[in-house]
N, CA, C and O atoms as CSV, one atom per row, in Angstrom:
chain,resi,resn,atom,element,x,y,z
A,1,MET,N,N,-22.218,10.189,4.010
A,1,MET,CA,C,-22.267,9.248,2.909
A,1,MET,C,C,-21.059,8.320,3.009
A,1,MET,O,O,-19.941,8.775,3.252
A,2,ARG,N,N,-21.280,7.039,2.824
A,2,ARG,CA,C,-20.215,6.047,2.913
A,2,ARG,C,C,-19.610,5.790,1.541
A,2,ARG,O,O,-20.272,5.929,0.512
A,3,SER,N,N,-18.347,5.414,1.553
A,3,SER,CA,C,-17.666,5.057,0.311
A,3,SER,C,C,-18.133,3.679,-0.131
A,3,SER,O,O,-18.487,2.844,0.701
A,4,PRO,N,N,-18.135,3.437,-1.444
A,4,PRO,CA,C,-18.497,2.101,-1.910
A,4,PRO,C,C,-17.480,1.077,-1.415
A,4,PRO,O,O,-16.318,1.406,-1.178
A,5,LYS,N,N,-17.926,-0.158,-1.263
A,5,LYS,CA,C,-17.053,-1.219,-0.772
A,5,LYS,C,C,-15.841,-1.370,-1.687
A,5,LYS,O,O,-15.976,-1.466,-2.907
A,6,GLY,N,N,-14.667,-1.387,-1.086
A,6,GLY,CA,C,-13.428,-1.540,-1.835
A,6,GLY,C,C,-12.806,-0.237,-2.288
A,6,GLY,O,O,-11.734,-0.248,-2.894
A,7,ALA,N,N,-13.452,0.889,-2.010
A,7,ALA,CA,C,-12.934,2.184,-2.468
A,7,ALA,C,C,-11.598,2.520,-1.812
A,7,ALA,O,O,-10.684,3.007,-2.477
A,8,LYS,N,N,-11.481,2.263,-0.519
A,8,LYS,CA,C,-10.232,2.578,0.180
A,8,LYS,C,C,-9.108,1.658,-0.273
A,8,LYS,O,O,-7.968,2.094,-0.430
A,9,THR,N,N,-9.427,0.391,-0.481
A,9,THR,CA,C,-8.426,-0.547,-0.991
A,9,THR,C,C,-7.943,-0.086,-2.360
A,9,THR,O,O,-6.748,-0.136,-2.651
A,10,GLY,N,N,-8.857,0.356,-3.187
A,10,GLY,CA,C,-8.497,0.871,-4.508
A,10,GLY,C,C,-7.623,2.103,-4.430
A,10,GLY,O,O,-6.692,2.260,-5.220
A,11,MET,N,N,-7.918,2.987,-3.475
A,11,MET,CA,C,-7.090,4.184,-3.287
A,11,MET,C,C,-5.663,3.802,-2.912
A,11,MET,O,O,-4.702,4.366,-3.437
A,12,ILE,N,N,-5.532,2.846,-2.006
A,12,ILE,CA,C,-4.208,2.410,-1.551
A,12,ILE,C,C,-3.449,1.754,-2.695
A,12,ILE,O,O,-2.279,2.060,-2.924
A,13,THR,N,N,-4.110,0.857,-3.413
A,13,THR,CA,C,-3.476,0.169,-4.540
A,13,THR,C,C,-3.033,1.166,-5.602
A,13,THR,O,O,-1.937,1.046,-6.150
A,14,SER,N,N,-3.866,2.133,-5.889
A,14,SER,CA,C,-3.533,3.161,-6.872
A,14,SER,C,C,-2.323,3.980,-6.427
A,14,SER,O,O,-1.449,4.289,-7.237
A,15,ALA,N,N,-2.272,4.328,-5.149
A,15,ALA,CA,C,-1.135,5.090,-4.624
A,15,ALA,C,C,0.157,4.289,-4.746
A,15,ALA,O,O,1.208,4.851,-5.055
A,16,ILE,N,N,0.085,2.991,-4.508
A,16,ILE,CA,C,1.268,2.134,-4.628
A,16,ILE,C,C,1.688,2.024,-6.086
A,16,ILE,O,O,2.882,2.039,-6.385
A,17,GLU,N,N,0.727,1.913,-7.001
A,17,GLU,CA,C,1.038,1.839,-8.430
A,17,GLU,C,C,1.817,3.060,-8.895
A,17,GLU,O,O,2.674,2.952,-9.773
A,18,LYS,N,N,1.527,4.221,-8.313
A,18,LYS,CA,C,2.167,5.474,-8.725
A,18,LYS,C,C,3.587,5.629,-8.197
A,18,LYS,O,O,4.318,6.513,-8.646
A,19,THR,N,N,3.990,4.785,-7.249
A,19,THR,CA,C,5.321,4.933,-6.661
A,19,THR,C,C,6.400,4.473,-7.626
A,19,THR,O,O,6.187,3.598,-8.465
A,20,HIS,N,N,7.554,5.084,-7.482
A,20,HIS,CA,C,8.743,4.693,-8.246
A,20,HIS,C,C,9.802,4.327,-7.227
A,20,HIS,O,O,10.164,5.149,-6.385
A,21,GLY,N,N,10.299,3.117,-7.290
A,21,GLY,CA,C,11.269,2.677,-6.299
A,21,GLY,C,C,10.577,2.279,-5.008
A,21,GLY,O,O,9.432,1.829,-5.015
A,22,SER,N,N,11.282,2.449,-3.904
A,22,SER,CA,C,10.723,2.050,-2.614
A,22,SER,C,C,9.822,3.142,-2.050
A,22,SER,O,O,9.888,4.299,-2.463
A,23,PHE,N,N,8.982,2.751,-1.103
A,23,PHE,CA,C,8.069,3.699,-0.466
A,23,PHE,C,C,7.855,3.296,0.982
A,23,PHE,O,O,8.126,2.160,1.369
A,24,HIS,N,N,7.367,4.236,1.775
A,24,HIS,CA,C,7.057,4.026,3.184
A,24,HIS,C,C,5.542,4.108,3.368
A,24,HIS,O,O,4.833,4.637,2.512
A,25,ILE,N,N,5.059,3.589,4.477
A,25,ILE,CA,C,3.632,3.687,4.784
A,25,ILE,C,C,3.204,5.147,4.836
A,25,ILE,O,O,2.099,5.485,4.412
A,26,ALA,N,N,4.071,6.014,5.351
A,26,ALA,CA,C,3.746,7.446,5.443
A,26,ALA,C,C,3.477,8.043,4.062
A,26,ALA,O,O,2.642,8.937,3.928
A,27,ASP,N,N,4.176,7.557,3.034
A,27,ASP,CA,C,3.937,8.036,1.669
A,27,ASP,C,C,2.514,7.689,1.228
A,27,ASP,O,O,1.837,8.496,0.591
A,28,ILE,N,N,2.075,6.491,1.572
A,28,ILE,CA,C,0.731,6.049,1.205
A,28,ILE,C,C,-0.310,6.832,2.004
A,28,ILE,O,O,-1.361,7.188,1.471
A,29,GLN,N,N,-0.022,7.103,3.281
A,29,GLN,CA,C,-0.947,7.891,4.106
A,29,GLN,C,C,-1.162,9.280,3.514
A,29,GLN,O,O,-2.284,9.787,3.512
A,30,ARG,N,N,-0.100,9.894,3.017
A,30,ARG,CA,C,-0.228,11.229,2.410
A,30,ARG,C,C,-1.095,11.190,1.161
A,30,ARG,O,O,-1.845,12.130,0.896
A,31,GLU,N,N,-1.000,10.120,0.400
A,31,GLU,CA,C,-1.776,9.986,-0.836
A,31,GLU,C,C,-3.226,9.568,-0.582
A,31,GLU,O,O,-4.090,9.753,-1.439
A,32,CYS,N,N,-3.484,9.005,0.593
A,32,CYS,CA,C,-4.815,8.470,0.898
A,32,CYS,C,C,-5.343,9.050,2.206
A,32,CYS,O,O,-5.453,8.326,3.195
A,33,PRO,N,N,-5.670,10.332,2.231
A,33,PRO,CA,C,-6.199,10.909,3.467
A,33,PRO,C,C,-7.528,10.247,3.842
A,33,PRO,O,O,-8.351,9.942,2.979
A,34,GLY,N,N,-7.714,10.038,5.115
A,34,GLY,CA,C,-8.948,9.416,5.574
A,34,GLY,C,C,-8.896,7.902,5.633
A,34,GLY,O,O,-9.858,7.266,6.066
A,35,VAL,N,N,-7.781,7.311,5.202
A,35,VAL,CA,C,-7.619,5.865,5.266
A,35,VAL,C,C,-6.756,5.556,6.491
A,35,VAL,O,O,-5.691,6.146,6.669
A,36,SER,N,N,-7.212,4.641,7.323
A,36,SER,CA,C,-6.499,4.337,8.561
A,36,SER,C,C,-5.200,3.576,8.299
A,36,SER,O,O,-5.036,2.908,7.278
A,37,MET,N,N,-4.290,3.703,9.255
A,37,MET,CA,C,-3.021,2.975,9.196
A,37,MET,C,C,-3.280,1.468,9.167
A,37,MET,O,O,-2.593,0.733,8.457
A,38,ASP,N,N,-4.266,1.010,9.937
A,38,ASP,CA,C,-4.596,-0.417,9.957
A,38,ASP,C,C,-5.053,-0.909,8.590
A,38,ASP,O,O,-4.696,-2.013,8.180
A,39,MET,N,N,-5.834,-0.107,7.885
A,39,MET,CA,C,-6.302,-0.480,6.548
A,39,MET,C,C,-5.129,-0.563,5.579
A,39,MET,O,O,-5.052,-1.488,4.770
A,40,ILE,N,N,-4.219,0.399,5.661
A,40,ILE,CA,C,-3.035,0.377,4.797
A,40,ILE,C,C,-2.213,-0.873,5.080
A,40,ILE,O,O,-1.772,-1.551,4.153
A,41,ARG,N,N,-2.009,-1.176,6.340
A,41,ARG,CA,C,-1.240,-2.377,6.709
A,41,ARG,C,C,-1.915,-3.648,6.200
A,41,ARG,O,O,-1.241,-4.569,5.739
A,42,GLN,N,N,-3.234,-3.697,6.283
A,42,GLN,CA,C,-3.981,-4.868,5.812
A,42,GLN,C,C,-3.780,-5.064,4.306
A,42,GLN,O,O,-3.548,-6.181,3.846
A,43,VAL,N,N,-3.870,-3.980,3.552
A,43,VAL,CA,C,-3.687,-4.069,2.098
A,43,VAL,C,C,-2.246,-4.462,1.771
A,43,VAL,O,O,-2.018,-5.287,0.886
A,44,LEU,N,N,-1.270,-3.879,2.477
A,44,LEU,CA,C,0.133,-4.246,2.256
A,44,LEU,C,C,0.350,-5.731,2.536
A,44,LEU,O,O,1.049,-6.408,1.782
A,45,LYS,N,N,-0.235,-6.234,3.601
A,45,LYS,CA,C,-0.100,-7.649,3.959
A,45,LYS,C,C,-0.671,-8.546,2.865
A,45,LYS,O,O,-0.059,-9.548,2.497
A,46,THR,N,N,-1.841,-8.184,2.348
A,46,THR,CA,C,-2.478,-8.959,1.283
A,46,THR,C,C,-1.634,-8.935,0.010
A,46,THR,O,O,-1.448,-9.960,-0.646
A,47,MET,N,N,-1.129,-7.751,-0.327
A,47,MET,CA,C,-0.318,-7.616,-1.539
A,47,MET,C,C,1.011,-8.346,-1.392
A,47,MET,O,O,1.525,-8.896,-2.366
A,48,LYS,N,N,1.570,-8.357,-0.194
A,48,LYS,CA,C,2.814,-9.088,0.055
A,48,LYS,C,C,2.577,-10.585,-0.106
A,48,LYS,O,O,3.387,-11.282,-0.716
A,49,ALA,N,N,1.470,-11.078,0.438
A,49,ALA,CA,C,1.139,-12.501,0.349
A,49,ALA,C,C,0.955,-12.952,-1.098
A,49,ALA,O,O,1.249,-14.099,-1.436
A,50,SER,N,N,0.470,-12.050,-1.953
A,50,SER,CA,C,0.266,-12.406,-3.362
A,50,SER,C,C,1.503,-12.127,-4.211
A,50,SER,O,O,1.500,-12.372,-5.417
A,51,GLY,N,N,2.563,-11.614,-3.580
A,51,GLY,CA,C,3.823,-11.404,-4.292
A,51,GLY,C,C,3.898,-10.119,-5.092
A,51,GLY,O,O,4.816,-9.954,-5.896
A,52,GLN,N,N,2.962,-9.202,-4.897
A,52,GLN,CA,C,2.956,-7.956,-5.662
A,52,GLN,C,C,3.933,-6.930,-5.113
A,52,GLN,O,O,4.451,-6.102,-5.863
A,53,ILE,N,N,4.190,-6.977,-3.809
A,53,ILE,CA,C,5.143,-6.075,-3.173
A,53,ILE,C,C,6.002,-6.880,-2.214
A,53,ILE,O,O,5.657,-8.004,-1.849
A,54,GLU,N,N,7.130,-6.296,-1.807
A,54,GLU,CA,C,7.988,-6.934,-0.821
A,54,GLU,C,C,8.462,-5.891,0.175
A,54,GLU,O,O,8.568,-4.706,-0.141
A,55,CYS,N,N,8.744,-6.351,1.372
A,55,CYS,CA,C,9.240,-5.472,2.422
A,55,CYS,C,C,10.763,-5.511,2.377
A,55,CYS,O,O,11.364,-6.578,2.501
A,56,LEU,N,N,11.388,-4.346,2.199
A,56,LEU,CA,C,12.841,-4.256,2.134
A,56,LEU,C,C,13.454,-4.049,3.510
A,56,LEU,O,O,14.472,-4.655,3.845
A,57,VAL,N,N,12.825,-3.187,4.307
A,57,VAL,CA,C,13.294,-2.870,5.654
A,57,VAL,C,C,12.097,-2.942,6.585
A,57,VAL,O,O,11.075,-2.306,6.330
A,58,ARG,N,N,12.213,-3.704,7.652
A,58,ARG,CA,C,11.111,-3.850,8.605
A,58,ARG,C,C,11.253,-2.849,9.737
A,58,ARG,O,O,12.302,-2.228,9.907
A,59,GLY,N,N,10.194,-2.702,10.501
A,59,GLY,CA,C,10.241,-1.861,11.687
A,59,GLY,C,C,9.533,-0.536,11.500
A,59,GLY,O,O,8.714,-0.367,10.597
A,60,GLN,N,N,9.869,0.404,12.379
A,60,GLN,CA,C,9.197,1.700,12.400
A,60,GLN,C,C,9.340,2.450,11.076
A,60,GLN,O,O,8.421,3.158,10.664
A,61,HIS,N,N,10.472,2.301,10.416
A,61,HIS,CA,C,10.721,2.995,9.152
A,61,HIS,C,C,10.751,1.998,7.991
A,61,HIS,O,O,11.627,2.054,7.128
A,62,ALA,N,N,9.782,1.093,7.991
A,62,ALA,CA,C,9.729,0.037,6.981
A,62,ALA,C,C,9.687,0.623,5.573
A,62,ALA,O,O,9.042,1.640,5.321
A,63,GLN,N,N,10.392,-0.047,4.666
A,63,GLN,CA,C,10.386,0.328,3.251
A,63,GLN,C,C,9.786,-0.819,2.464
A,63,GLN,O,O,10.053,-1.989,2.737
A,64,TRP,N,N,8.979,-0.468,1.493
A,64,TRP,CA,C,8.321,-1.439,0.635
A,64,TRP,C,C,8.685,-1.147,-0.813
A,64,TRP,O,O,9.102,-0.040,-1.154
A,65,GLN,N,N,8.518,-2.167,-1.663
A,65,GLN,CA,C,8.824,-2.006,-3.080
A,65,GLN,C,C,7.935,-2.938,-3.893
A,65,GLN,O,O,7.627,-4.050,-3.465
A,66,LYS,N,N,7.529,-2.474,-5.065
A,66,LYS,CA,C,6.768,-3.334,-5.974
A,66,LYS,C,C,7.709,-4.414,-6.504
A,66,LYS,O,O,8.909,-4.177,-6.650
A,67,THR,N,N,7.174,-5.585,-6.787
A,67,THR,CA,C,7.978,-6.672,-7.334
A,67,THR,C,C,7.776,-6.745,-8.847
A,67,THR,O,O,6.970,-6.008,-9.414
A,68,ASN,N,N,8.507,-7.630,-9.478
A,68,ASN,CA,C,8.355,-7.837,-10.919
A,68,ASN,C,C,6.991,-8.426,-11.257
A,68,ASN,O,O,6.509,-8.294,-12.382
A,69,LYS,N,N,6.374,-9.075,-10.274
A,69,LYS,CA,C,5.049,-9.659,-10.489
A,69,LYS,C,C,4.020,-8.567,-10.756
A,69,LYS,O,O,3.024,-8.792,-11.444
A,70,GLY,N,N,4.271,-7.385,-10.204
A,70,GLY,CA,C,3.424,-6.232,-10.487
A,70,GLY,C,C,2.081,-6.259,-9.803
A,70,GLY,O,O,1.741,-7.191,-9.074
A,71,ILE,N,N,1.328,-5.206,-10.059
A,71,ILE,CA,C,0.011,-5.023,-9.466
A,71,ILE,C,C,-1.025,-5.171,-10.564
A,71,ILE,O,O,-0.887,-4.597,-11.644
A,72,ARG,N,N,-2.053,-5.938,-10.284
A,72,ARG,CA,C,-3.107,-6.152,-11.285
A,72,ARG,C,C,-4.156,-5.109,-11.187
A,72,ARG,O,O,-5.121,-5.131,-11.951
């Protein structure tokens, strides 16, 4: 059985909403089993472009943080 369209994006967004302070991609992977790293990166990129999150540290151990603009 397939997930409804947008279900994985919703899981990722929900996991980010629950974070306090900064977070890593690995934190989101733990909260969203079955979601690929590429999907997580795609959602992070979209959210960054809309100003909802920002990247604090780039690279292998990248850190992300929600912005004041928040998540809708």
